[in-house]
Structure formats: structure tokens, C-alpha cells
CSV table of C-alpha atoms and ligand atoms in Angstrom, one decimal:
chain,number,residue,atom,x,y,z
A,1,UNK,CA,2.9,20.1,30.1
A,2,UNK,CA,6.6,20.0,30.0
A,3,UNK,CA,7.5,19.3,33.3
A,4,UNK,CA,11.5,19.2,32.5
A,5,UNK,CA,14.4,21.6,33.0
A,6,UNK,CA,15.7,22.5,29.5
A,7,UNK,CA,18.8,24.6,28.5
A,8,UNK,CA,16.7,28.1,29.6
A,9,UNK,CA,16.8,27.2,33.3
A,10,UNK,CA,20.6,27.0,32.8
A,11,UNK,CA,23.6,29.2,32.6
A,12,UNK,CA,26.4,27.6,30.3
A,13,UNK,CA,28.3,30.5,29.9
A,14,UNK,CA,31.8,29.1,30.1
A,15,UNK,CA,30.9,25.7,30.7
A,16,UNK,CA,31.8,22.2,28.7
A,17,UNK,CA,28.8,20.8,27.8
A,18,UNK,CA,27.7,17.6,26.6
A,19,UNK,CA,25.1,17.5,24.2
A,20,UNK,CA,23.6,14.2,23.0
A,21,UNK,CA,22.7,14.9,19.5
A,22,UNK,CA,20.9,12.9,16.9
A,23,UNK,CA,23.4,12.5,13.8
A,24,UNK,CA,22.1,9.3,13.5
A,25,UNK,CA,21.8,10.5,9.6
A,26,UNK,CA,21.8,8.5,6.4
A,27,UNK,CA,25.0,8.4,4.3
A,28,UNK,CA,26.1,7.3,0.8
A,29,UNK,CA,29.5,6.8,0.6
A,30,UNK,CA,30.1,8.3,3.8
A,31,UNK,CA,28.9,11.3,2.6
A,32,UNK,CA,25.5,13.0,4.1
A,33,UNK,CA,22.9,12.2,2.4
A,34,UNK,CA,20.0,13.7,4.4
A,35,UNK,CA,20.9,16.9,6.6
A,36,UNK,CA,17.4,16.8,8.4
A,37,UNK,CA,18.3,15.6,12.0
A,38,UNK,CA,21.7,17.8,11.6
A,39,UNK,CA,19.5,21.0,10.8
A,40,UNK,CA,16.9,20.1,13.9
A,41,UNK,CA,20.4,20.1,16.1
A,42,UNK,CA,21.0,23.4,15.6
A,43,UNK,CA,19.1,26.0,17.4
A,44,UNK,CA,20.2,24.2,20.7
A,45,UNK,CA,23.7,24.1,19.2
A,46,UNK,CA,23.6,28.1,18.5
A,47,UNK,CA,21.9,29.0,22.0
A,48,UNK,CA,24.4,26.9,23.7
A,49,UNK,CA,27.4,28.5,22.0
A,50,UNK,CA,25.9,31.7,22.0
A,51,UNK,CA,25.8,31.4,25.7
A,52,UNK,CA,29.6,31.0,25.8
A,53,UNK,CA,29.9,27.2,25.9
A,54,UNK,CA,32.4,24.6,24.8
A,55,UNK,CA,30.0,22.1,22.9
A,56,UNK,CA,30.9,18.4,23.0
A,57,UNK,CA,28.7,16.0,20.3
A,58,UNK,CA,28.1,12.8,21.1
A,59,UNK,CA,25.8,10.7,18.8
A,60,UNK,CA,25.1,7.0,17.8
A,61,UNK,CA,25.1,6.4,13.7
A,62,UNK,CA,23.6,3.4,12.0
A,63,UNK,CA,23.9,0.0,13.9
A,64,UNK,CA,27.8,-0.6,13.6
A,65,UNK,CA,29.3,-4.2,15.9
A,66,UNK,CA,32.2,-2.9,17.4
A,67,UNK,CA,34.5,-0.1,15.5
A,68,UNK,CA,33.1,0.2,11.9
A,69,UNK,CA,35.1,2.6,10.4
A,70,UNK,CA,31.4,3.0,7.5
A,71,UNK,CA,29.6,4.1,11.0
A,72,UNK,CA,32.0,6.7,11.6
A,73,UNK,CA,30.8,10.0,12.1
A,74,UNK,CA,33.8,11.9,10.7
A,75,UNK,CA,31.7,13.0,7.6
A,76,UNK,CA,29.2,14.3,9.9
A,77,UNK,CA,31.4,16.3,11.8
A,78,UNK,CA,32.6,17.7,8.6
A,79,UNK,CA,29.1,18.5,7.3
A,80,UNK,CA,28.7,20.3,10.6
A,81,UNK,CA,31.4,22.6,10.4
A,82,UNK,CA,29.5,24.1,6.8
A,83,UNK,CA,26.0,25.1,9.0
A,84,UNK,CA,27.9,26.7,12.0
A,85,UNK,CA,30.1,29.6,12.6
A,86,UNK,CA,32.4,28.0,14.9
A,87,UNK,CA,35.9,25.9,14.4
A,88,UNK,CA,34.1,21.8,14.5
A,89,UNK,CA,37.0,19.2,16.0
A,90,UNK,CA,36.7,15.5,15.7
A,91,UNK,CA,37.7,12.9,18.2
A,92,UNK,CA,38.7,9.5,17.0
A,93,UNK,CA,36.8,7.8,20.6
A,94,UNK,CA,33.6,9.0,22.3
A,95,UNK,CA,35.8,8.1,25.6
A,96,UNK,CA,39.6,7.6,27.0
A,97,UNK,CA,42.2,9.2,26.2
A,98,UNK,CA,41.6,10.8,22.7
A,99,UNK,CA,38.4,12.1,23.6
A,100,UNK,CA,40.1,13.1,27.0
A,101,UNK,CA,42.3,15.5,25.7
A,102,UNK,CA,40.4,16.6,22.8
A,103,UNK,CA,38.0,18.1,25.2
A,104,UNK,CA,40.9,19.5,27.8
A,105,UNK,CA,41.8,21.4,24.8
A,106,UNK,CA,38.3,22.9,23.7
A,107,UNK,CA,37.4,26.4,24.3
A,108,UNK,CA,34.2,28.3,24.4
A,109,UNK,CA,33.0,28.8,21.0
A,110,UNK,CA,34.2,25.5,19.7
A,111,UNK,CA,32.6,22.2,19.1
A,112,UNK,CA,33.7,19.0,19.3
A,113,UNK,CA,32.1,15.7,17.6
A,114,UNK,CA,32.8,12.4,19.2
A,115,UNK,CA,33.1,9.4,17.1
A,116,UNK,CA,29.8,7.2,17.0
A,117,UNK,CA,28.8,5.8,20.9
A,118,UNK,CA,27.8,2.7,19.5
A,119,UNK,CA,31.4,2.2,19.0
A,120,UNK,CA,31.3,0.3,22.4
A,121,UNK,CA,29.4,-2.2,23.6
A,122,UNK,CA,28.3,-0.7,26.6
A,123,UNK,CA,26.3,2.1,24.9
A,124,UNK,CA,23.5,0.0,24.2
A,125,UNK,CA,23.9,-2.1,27.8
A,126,UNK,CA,23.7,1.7,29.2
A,127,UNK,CA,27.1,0.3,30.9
A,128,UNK,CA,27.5,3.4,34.1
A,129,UNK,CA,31.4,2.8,33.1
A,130,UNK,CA,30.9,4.1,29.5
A,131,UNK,CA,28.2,6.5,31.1
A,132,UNK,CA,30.4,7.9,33.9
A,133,UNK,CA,33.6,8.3,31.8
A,134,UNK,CA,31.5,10.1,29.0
A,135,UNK,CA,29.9,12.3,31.5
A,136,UNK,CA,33.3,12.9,32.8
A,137,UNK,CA,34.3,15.1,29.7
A,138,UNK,CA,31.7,18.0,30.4
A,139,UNK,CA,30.5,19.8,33.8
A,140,UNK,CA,26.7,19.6,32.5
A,141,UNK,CA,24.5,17.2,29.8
A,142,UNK,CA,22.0,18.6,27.7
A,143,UNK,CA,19.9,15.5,25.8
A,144,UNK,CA,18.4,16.9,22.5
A,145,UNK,CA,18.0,13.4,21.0
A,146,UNK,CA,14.4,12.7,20.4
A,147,UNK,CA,15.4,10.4,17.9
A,148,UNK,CA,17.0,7.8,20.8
A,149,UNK,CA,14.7,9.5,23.7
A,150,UNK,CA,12.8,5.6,23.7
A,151,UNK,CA,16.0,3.7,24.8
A,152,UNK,CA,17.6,3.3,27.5
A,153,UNK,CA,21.6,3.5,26.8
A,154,UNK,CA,24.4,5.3,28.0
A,155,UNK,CA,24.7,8.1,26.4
A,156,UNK,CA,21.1,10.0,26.8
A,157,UNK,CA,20.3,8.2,30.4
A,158,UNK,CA,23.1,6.5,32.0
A,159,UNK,CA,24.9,10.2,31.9
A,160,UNK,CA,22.2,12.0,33.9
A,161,UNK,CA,23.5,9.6,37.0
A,162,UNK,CA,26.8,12.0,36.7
A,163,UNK,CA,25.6,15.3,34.9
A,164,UNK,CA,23.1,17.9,35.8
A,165,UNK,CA,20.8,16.7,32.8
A,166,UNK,CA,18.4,19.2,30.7
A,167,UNK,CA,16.7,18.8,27.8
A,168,UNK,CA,17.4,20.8,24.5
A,169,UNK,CA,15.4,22.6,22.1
A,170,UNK,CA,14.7,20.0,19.9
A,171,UNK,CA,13.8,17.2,22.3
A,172,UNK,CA,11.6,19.7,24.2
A,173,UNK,CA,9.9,21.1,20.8
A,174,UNK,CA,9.1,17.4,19.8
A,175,UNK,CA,7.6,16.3,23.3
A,176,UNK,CA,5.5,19.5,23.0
A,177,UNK,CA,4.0,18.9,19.7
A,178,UNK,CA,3.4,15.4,20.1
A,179,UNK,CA,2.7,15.5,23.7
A,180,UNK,CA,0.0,18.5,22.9
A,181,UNK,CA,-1.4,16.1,20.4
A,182,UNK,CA,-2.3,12.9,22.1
A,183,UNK,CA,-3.5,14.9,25.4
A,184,UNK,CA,-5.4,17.7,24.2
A,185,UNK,CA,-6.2,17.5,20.2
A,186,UNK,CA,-8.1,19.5,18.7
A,187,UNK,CA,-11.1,17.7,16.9
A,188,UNK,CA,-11.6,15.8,15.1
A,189,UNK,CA,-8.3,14.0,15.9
A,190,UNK,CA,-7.1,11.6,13.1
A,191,UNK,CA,-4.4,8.7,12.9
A,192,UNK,CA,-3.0,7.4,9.6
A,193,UNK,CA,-1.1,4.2,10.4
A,194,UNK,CA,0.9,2.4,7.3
A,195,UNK,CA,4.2,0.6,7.0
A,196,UNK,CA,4.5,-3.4,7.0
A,197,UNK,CA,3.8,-4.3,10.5
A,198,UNK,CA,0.6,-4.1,12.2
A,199,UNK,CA,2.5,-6.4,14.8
A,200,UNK,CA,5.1,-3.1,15.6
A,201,UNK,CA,1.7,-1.1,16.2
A,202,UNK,CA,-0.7,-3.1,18.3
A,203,UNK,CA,0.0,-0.7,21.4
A,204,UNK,CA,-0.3,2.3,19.2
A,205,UNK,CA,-3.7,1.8,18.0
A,206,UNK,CA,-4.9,0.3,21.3
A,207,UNK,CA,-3.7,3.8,23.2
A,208,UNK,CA,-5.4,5.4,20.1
A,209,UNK,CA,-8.8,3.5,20.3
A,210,UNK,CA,-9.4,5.5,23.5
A,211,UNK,CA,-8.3,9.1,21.7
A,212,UNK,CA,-8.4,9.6,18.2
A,213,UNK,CA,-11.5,10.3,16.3
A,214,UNK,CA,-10.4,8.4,13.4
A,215,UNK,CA,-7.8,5.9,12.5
A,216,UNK,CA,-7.0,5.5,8.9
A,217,UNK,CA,-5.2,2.5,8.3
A,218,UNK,CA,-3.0,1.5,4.5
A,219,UNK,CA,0.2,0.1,3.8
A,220,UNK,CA,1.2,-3.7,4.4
A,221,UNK,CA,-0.8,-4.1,8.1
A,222,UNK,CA,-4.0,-3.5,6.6
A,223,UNK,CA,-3.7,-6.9,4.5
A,224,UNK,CA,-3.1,-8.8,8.1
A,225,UNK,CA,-6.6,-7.2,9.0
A,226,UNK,CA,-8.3,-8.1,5.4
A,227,UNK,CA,-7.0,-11.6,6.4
A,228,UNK,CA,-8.8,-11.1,10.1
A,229,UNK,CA,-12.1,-10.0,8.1
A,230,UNK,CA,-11.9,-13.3,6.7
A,231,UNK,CA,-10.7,-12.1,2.8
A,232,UNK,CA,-8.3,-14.0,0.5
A,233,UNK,CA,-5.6,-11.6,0.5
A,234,UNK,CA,-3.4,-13.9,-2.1
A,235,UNK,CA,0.6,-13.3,-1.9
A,236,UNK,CA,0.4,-10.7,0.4
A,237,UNK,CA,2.6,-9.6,3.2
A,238,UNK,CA,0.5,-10.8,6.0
A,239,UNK,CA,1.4,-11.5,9.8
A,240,UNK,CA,-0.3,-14.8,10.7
A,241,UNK,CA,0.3,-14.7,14.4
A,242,UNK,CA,-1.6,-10.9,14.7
A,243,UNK,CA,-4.5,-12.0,13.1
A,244,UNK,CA,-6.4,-12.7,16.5
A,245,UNK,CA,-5.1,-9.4,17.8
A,246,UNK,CA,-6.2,-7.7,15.0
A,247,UNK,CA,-9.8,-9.5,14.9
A,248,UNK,CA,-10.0,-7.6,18.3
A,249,UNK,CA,-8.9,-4.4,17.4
A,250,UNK,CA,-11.3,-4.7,14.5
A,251,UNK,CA,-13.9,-5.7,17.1
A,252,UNK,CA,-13.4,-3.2,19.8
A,253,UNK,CA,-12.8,-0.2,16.9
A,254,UNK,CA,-16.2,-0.5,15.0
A,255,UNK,CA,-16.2,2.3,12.9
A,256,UNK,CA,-13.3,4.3,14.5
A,257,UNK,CA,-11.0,1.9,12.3
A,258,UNK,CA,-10.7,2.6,8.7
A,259,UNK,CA,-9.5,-0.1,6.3
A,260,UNK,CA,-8.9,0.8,2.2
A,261,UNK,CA,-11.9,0.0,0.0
A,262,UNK,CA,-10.0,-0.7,-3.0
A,263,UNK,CA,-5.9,-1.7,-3.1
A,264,UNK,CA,-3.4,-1.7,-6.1
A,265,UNK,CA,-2.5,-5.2,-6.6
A,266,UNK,CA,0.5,-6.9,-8.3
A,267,UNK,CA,2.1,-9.7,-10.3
A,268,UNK,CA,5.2,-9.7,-8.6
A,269,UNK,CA,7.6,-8.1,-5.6
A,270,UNK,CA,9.1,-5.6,-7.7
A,271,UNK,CA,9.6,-2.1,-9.0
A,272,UNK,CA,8.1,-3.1,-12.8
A,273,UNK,CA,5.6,-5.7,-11.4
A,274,UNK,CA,2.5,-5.7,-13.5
A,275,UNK,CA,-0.4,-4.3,-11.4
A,276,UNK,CA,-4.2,-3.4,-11.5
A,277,UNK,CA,-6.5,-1.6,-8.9
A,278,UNK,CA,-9.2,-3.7,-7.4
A,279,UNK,CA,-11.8,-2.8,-5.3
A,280,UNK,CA,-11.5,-4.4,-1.7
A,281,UNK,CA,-12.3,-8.3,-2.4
A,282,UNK,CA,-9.9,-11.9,-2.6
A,283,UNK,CA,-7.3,-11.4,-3.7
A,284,UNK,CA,-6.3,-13.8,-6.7
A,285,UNK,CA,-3.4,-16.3,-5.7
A,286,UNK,CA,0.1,-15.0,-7.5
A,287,UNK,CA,-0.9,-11.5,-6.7
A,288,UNK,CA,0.1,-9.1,-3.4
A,289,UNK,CA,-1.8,-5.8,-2.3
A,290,UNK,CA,1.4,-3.2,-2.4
A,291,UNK,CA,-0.5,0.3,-1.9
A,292,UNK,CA,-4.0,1.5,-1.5
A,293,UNK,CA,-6.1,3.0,-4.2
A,294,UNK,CA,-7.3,6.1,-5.5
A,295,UNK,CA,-11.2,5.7,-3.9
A,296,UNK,CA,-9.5,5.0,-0.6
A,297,UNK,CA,-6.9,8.1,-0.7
A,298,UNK,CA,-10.1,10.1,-2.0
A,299,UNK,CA,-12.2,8.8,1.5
A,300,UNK,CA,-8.9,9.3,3.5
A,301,UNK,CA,-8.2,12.9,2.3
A,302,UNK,CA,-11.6,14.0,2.9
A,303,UNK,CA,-11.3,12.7,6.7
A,304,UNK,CA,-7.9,14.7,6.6
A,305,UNK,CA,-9.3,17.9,5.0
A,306,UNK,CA,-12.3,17.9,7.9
A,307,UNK,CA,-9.7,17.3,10.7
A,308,UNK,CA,-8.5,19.2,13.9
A,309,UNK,CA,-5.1,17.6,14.4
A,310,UNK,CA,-3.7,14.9,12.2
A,311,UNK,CA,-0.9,12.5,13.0
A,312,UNK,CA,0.7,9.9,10.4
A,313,UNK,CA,3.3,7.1,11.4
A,314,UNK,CA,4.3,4.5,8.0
A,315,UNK,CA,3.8,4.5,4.0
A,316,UNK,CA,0.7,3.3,2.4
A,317,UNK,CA,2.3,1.2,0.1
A,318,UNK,CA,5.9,-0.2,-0.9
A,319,UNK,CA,6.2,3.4,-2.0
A,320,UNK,CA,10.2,2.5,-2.6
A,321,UNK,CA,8.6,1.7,-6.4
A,322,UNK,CA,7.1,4.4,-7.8
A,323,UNK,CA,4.3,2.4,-9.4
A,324,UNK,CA,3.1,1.6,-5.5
A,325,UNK,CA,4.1,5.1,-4.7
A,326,UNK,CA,0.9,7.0,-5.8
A,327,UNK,CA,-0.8,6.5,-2.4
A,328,UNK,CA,1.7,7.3,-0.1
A,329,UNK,CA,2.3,11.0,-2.0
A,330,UNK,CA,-1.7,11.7,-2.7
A,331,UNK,CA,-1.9,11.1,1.1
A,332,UNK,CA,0.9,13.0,2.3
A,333,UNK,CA,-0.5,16.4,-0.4
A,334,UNK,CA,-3.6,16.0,1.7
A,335,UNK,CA,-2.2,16.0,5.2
A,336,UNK,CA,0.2,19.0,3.7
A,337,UNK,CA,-2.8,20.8,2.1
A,338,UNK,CA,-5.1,20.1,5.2
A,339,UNK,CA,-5.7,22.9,7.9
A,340,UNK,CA,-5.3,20.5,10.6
A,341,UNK,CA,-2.6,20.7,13.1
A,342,UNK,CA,-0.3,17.9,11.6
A,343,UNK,CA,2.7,15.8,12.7
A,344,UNK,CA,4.4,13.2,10.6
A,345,UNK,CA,7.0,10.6,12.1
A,346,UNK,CA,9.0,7.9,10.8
A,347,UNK,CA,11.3,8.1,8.2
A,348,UNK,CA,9.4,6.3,5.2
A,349,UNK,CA,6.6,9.3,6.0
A,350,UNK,CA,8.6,11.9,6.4
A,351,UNK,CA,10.5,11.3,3.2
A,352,UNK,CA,7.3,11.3,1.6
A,353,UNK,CA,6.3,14.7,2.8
A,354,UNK,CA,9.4,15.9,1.4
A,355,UNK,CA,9.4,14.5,-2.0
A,356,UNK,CA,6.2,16.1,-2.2
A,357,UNK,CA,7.8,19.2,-1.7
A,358,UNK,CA,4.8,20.6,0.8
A,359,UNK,CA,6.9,19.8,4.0
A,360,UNK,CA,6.7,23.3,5.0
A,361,UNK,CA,3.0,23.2,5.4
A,362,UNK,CA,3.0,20.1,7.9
A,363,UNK,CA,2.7,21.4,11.4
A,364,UNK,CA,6.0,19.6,13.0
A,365,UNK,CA,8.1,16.8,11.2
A,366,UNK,CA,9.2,14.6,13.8
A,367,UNK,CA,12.9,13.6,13.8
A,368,UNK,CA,12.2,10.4,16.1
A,369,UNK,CA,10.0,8.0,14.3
A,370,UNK,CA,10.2,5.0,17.2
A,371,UNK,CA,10.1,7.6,19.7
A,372,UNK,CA,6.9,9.3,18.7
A,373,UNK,CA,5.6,6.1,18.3
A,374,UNK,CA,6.5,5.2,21.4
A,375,UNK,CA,4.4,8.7,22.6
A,376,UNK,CA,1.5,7.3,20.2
A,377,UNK,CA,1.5,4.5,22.7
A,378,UNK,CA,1.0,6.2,25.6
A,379,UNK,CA,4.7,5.1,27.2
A,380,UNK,CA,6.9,7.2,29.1
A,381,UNK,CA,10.5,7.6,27.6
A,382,UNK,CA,13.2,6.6,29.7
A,383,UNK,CA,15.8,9.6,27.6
A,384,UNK,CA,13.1,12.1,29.3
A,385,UNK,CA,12.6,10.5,32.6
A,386,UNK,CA,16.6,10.6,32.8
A,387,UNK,CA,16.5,14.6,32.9
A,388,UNK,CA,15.9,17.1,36.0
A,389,UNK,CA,12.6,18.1,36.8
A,390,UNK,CA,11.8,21.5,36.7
B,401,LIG,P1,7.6,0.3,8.8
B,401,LIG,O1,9.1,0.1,8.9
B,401,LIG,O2,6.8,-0.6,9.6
B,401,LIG,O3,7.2,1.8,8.9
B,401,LIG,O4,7.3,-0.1,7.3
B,401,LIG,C1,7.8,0.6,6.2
B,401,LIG,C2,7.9,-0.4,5.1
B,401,LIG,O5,6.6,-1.0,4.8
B,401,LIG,C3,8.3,0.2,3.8
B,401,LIG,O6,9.6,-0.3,3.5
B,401,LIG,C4,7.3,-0.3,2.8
B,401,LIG,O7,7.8,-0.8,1.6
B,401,LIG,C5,6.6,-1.4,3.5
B,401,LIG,N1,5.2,-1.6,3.0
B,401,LIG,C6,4.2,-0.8,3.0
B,401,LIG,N2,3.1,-1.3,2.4
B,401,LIG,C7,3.4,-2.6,2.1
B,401,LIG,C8,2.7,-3.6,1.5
B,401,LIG,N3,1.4,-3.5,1.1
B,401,LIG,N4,3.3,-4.8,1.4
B,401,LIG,C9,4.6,-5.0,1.8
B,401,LIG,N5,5.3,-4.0,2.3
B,401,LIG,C10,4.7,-2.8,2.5
């Protein structure tokens, strides 16, 4: 099932290893404002140390052009240093001469974050330069990125041309779960699908036609497949150029594909919009469909409560107002109270899980939500491909 080497085929002990981690974390005045993908880091962080390594961090944050000093992962490497029990150094470059020295310098037992890859160009071009003089700091790479496991860049794949390359904890946790889950589920295996897009998840629901028992579909792609059944879906956020994509889908699905009976609809784009739930019919000009309603996440829990494995990617609604909120929680209480084997990815989701406070009873919170989508497709990912075999 998992087919790659992973830090237990490896000895470290003494060893400078390069770990690509996934700080890619939010932060509010540079200040961490969700630990989770920090957390996730750590087991492989404490086995590798524990094994007598020298840990070197390398990580991408946000989407900065060129040296942002907002993008700088400084704070995280300061967060950091409160969850372990080692000394946490920061380089001001992920490569040349400040990182050079910084890791010359590092002992067994210490860790060493380097400032954000992204930093250079050639992270994202997966540029062998960046790759080989990144690679150059350690005698071994260990990829525990999930998060980044879908792309192709420097720092997860263009370092395995240079490194022995295994895969950490995390990453290998993650493929297990998910991988588990697409190829073997147990039954009856449902799909929730939401967020604004059904453009960005065409190949996941096509890959899931042929698996899934179920697919329950809500959030703003459902009103581009309202359009496809031929409804007036008024103001709504719709994607005119899926529509004959999503006729098919609707075609080749039958029953397999589950749209919302009835919708919450409002006046306006906003947090304090006037609203009213409607069953499933045209929708009245000057109003948009902004989450599903309380018939359709009674019907979608009762599919969840029956199910064998259960697997939700995207919101149900614009659940960043709390009015449009409702279904997006009611769903994630019934995935959390469900017996089902459940996985949740994406980061509008897996907020939700955890402002409902249930997280703990969801099977495996995925920290990669265009990876696991990526999975959901059926798609290899080039940040696994990149490691040894086993
Ligand atoms: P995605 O990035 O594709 O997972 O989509 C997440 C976004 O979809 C969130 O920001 C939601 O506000 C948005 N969304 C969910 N439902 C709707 C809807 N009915 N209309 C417009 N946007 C929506």
C-alpha cells in the first residue's frame, strides 16, 4: 500500500537532515494563528532528533514575489521552539551563505528553520540550482509535506535528484488514510463535495463516479448544476462554461449524485444579508443561494450516519457569515458524530470541524487540502513519486 521508504528504513543518528516541513501556516500580524500543520510536523521532528539528528526546516509560507519580509517564517520558527525540547535557530536564506554556515554550525539535537523557499524564484520552477544547493546543506532529505506533495518545486522534488529522499510520518500517515480510502473503503463510501467551484472538482467527482457509493454535493458548485437541471438560480455564483460538464456528470451519476432539496437564499453578498429558506425551485432575480438547508443537512446526515467511510473536501455555504454558516457546522456534527471512518481536507472544512469542537472524533484531518484532492482524483503526486522506493 505504501510502497515508499520512510524515516524507519533509515539510520539518522548523527546525520544533517533536511526535512521539508509544511509551515505553510496562517498568521495575523506575523504571529501564528493556527498551530495545526506545526503540531502534524512533529512526531517526525521528535523521531528524527530522537535518533541523534541535526534537523534542518525548510518550508514555503503564503505566496510572497520575491523577499517579503510578511512571508517570513521567523515567527514560526519562534512558535517552534515552545513545542520542542531542543535549542530552534533561524537562517535569514533557505540557501548561500547564511544558510551555509548556519547549518556548518548545527549539532545533533538542534534545529534549524530556513526562511520561506518561496523566497526565490526557482522554488516554484523546481530550478536543480536552488534544488542542488538546498540539498547541499544535509547528507539525507526526509519530505513530510503533504500539504505541497501535488507540486512539483524544488524543495520536496528537485532535492531527491541530490539526497537519499524518504518520506516522514506525516506525509506517510496522510497517504495511508486517504490512500486506504479511495482503494479499499469500507461501505457504503460517501463523498461530500462544497466550496465555490465545481470547475476545481470535475476530475474529483469523475474519479469518484466509479467509487463512492454516494456523493453529496452543497456549497456554491451545486448552483452551477441547478443551472445544468435547467433552474433559475437568480444572483448566484454560478460557472457558465461548466454547465455542459456538469449536465454530464449529472447524466452519467443518476442517483449516485446528490444535489440540496431546499437552499438558504439571500438579498445580498453579505454577512447581515436578509435571507429565507426555500425549497429547491427558481430562484427570484436579486437573490443568491449561499448555503443549503436544514431538509437537505437532515437527508445528508442520515447518508453520513449509515456510512462505512466518509470523505469531505469544501463548505456548504459562504459559512465565513454565520447566518450561511448553519450548514456547514450541522454537517460537519454529523460526519463527527458518524461511526464512519472519516477524513476531512481543505482548509474551509477543516476549520469547520474544529469550531465544532468534535475534531477529535473525525478519523484523520488532512493537513493538504489540494493534495488530497489531488488523491480524490485519482493522480499520482510528483512530492511522493520524488522519494525512494522501498
Ligand atoms: P473552495 O476554495 O473551492 O473550497 O471554496 C471555498 C469557498 O466557497 C468559501 O470561501 C465559501 O465562502 C465559498 N462558497 C461556498 N458556498 C458558496 C455559495 N453558495 N456561493 C458563493 N460562494 C460559496
Amino acid at each position: 500500500m505504501f510502497d515508499k521508504k520512510t524515516v524507519e528504513d533509515f539510520d539518522f543518528a548523527g546525520k544533517r537532515v533536511l526535512v521539508r516541513v509544511d509551515f505553510n501556516v496562517p498568521l495575523d500580524e506575523r504571529k501564528v494563528a493556527d498551530d495545526t500543520r506545526i503540531r502534524a510536523a512533529l512526531p517526525t521532528l521528535e523521531y528524527l532528533l530522537d535518533q541523534g539528528a541535526a534537523l534542518i526546516l525548510c518550508s514555503h509560507l503564503g505566496r510572497p514575489k520575491g523577499v517579503t519580509p510578511e512571508f517570513s517564517l521567523r515567527p514560526v520558527a519562534e512558535y517552534l521552539e515552545r513545542l520542542v525540547d531542543a535549542p530552534v535557530y533561524f537562517a535569514e536564506d533557505c540557501i548561500g551563505p547564511k544558510a551555509e554556515s548556519a547549518a556548518r554550525a548545527l549539532l545533533p539535537g538542534q534545529i534549524l528553520v530556513l526562511e520561506n523557499t518561496r523566497f526565490h524564484d526557482g522554488e516554484k520552477k523546481n530550478n536543480p540550482e536552488v534544488a542542488k544547493q538546498l540539498a547541499s546543506l544535509a547528507d539525507v532529505f526526509v519530505d513530510d509535506a503533504f500539504g505541497t506533495a501535488h507540486r512539483a518545486h524544488a524543495s520536496n522534488v528537485g532535492v531527491a535528484d541530490y539526497l537519499p529522499a524518504v518520506a516522514g510520518l506525516l506525509l506517510e500517515k496522510e497517504i495511508r488514510y486517504l490512500g486506504q480510502a479511495i482503494a479499499d473503503p469500507k461501505r457504503p463510501f460517501v463523498a461530500i463535495l462544497g466550496g465555490a467551484k465545481v470547475s476545481d472538482k470535475i476530475g474529483v467527482i469523475r474519479n469518484l463516479l466509479g467509487k463512492a457509493d454516494q456523493i453529496l454535493i452543497g456549497g456554491g458548485m451545486a448552483n452551477t448544476f441547478f443551472k445544468a437541471e435547467g433552474y433559475a438560480v437568480g444572483d448566484s455564483l454560478v460557472e457558465e462554461d461548466a454547465l455542459e460538464v456538469a449536465r454530464a456528470l449529472l447524466e452519467e451519476a443518476g442517483k449516485k449524485l446528490r444535489l440540496p432539496v431546499d437552499v438558504v437564499i439571500a438579498d445580498d453578498f453579505t454577512a447581515e444579508a436578509g435571507c429565507k429558506t426555500i425549497g429547491m425551485g427558481p430562484i427570484p432575480d436579486g437573490w443568491r443561494i449561499l448555503d443549503i438547508g436544514p431538509e437537505t443537512v437532515a437527508g445528508y446526515a442520515r447518508v453520513i450516519a449509515e456510512a462505512g467511510t466518509v470523505v469531505w473536501n469544501g463548505p456548504m455555504g459562504v459559512f465565513e457569515f454565520p447566518r450561511f454558516a448553519v450548514g456547514t457546522f450541522e454537517l460537519a456534527k454529523a460526519v463527527a458524530k458518524s461511526a464512519a471512518i472519516s477524513i476531512i481536507g481543505g482548509g474551509d472544512s477543516v476549520a469547520a470541524i474544529n469550531q465544532t469542537g468534535l475534531a477529535e472524533r473525525v478519523t484523520h484531518i488532512s493537513t493538504g487540502g489540494g493534495a488530497s484532492l489531488q488523491m480524490l482524483e485519482g493522480q499520482a503526486l510528483p512530492g511522493l513519486a520524488a522519494l525512494l522506493d522501498k
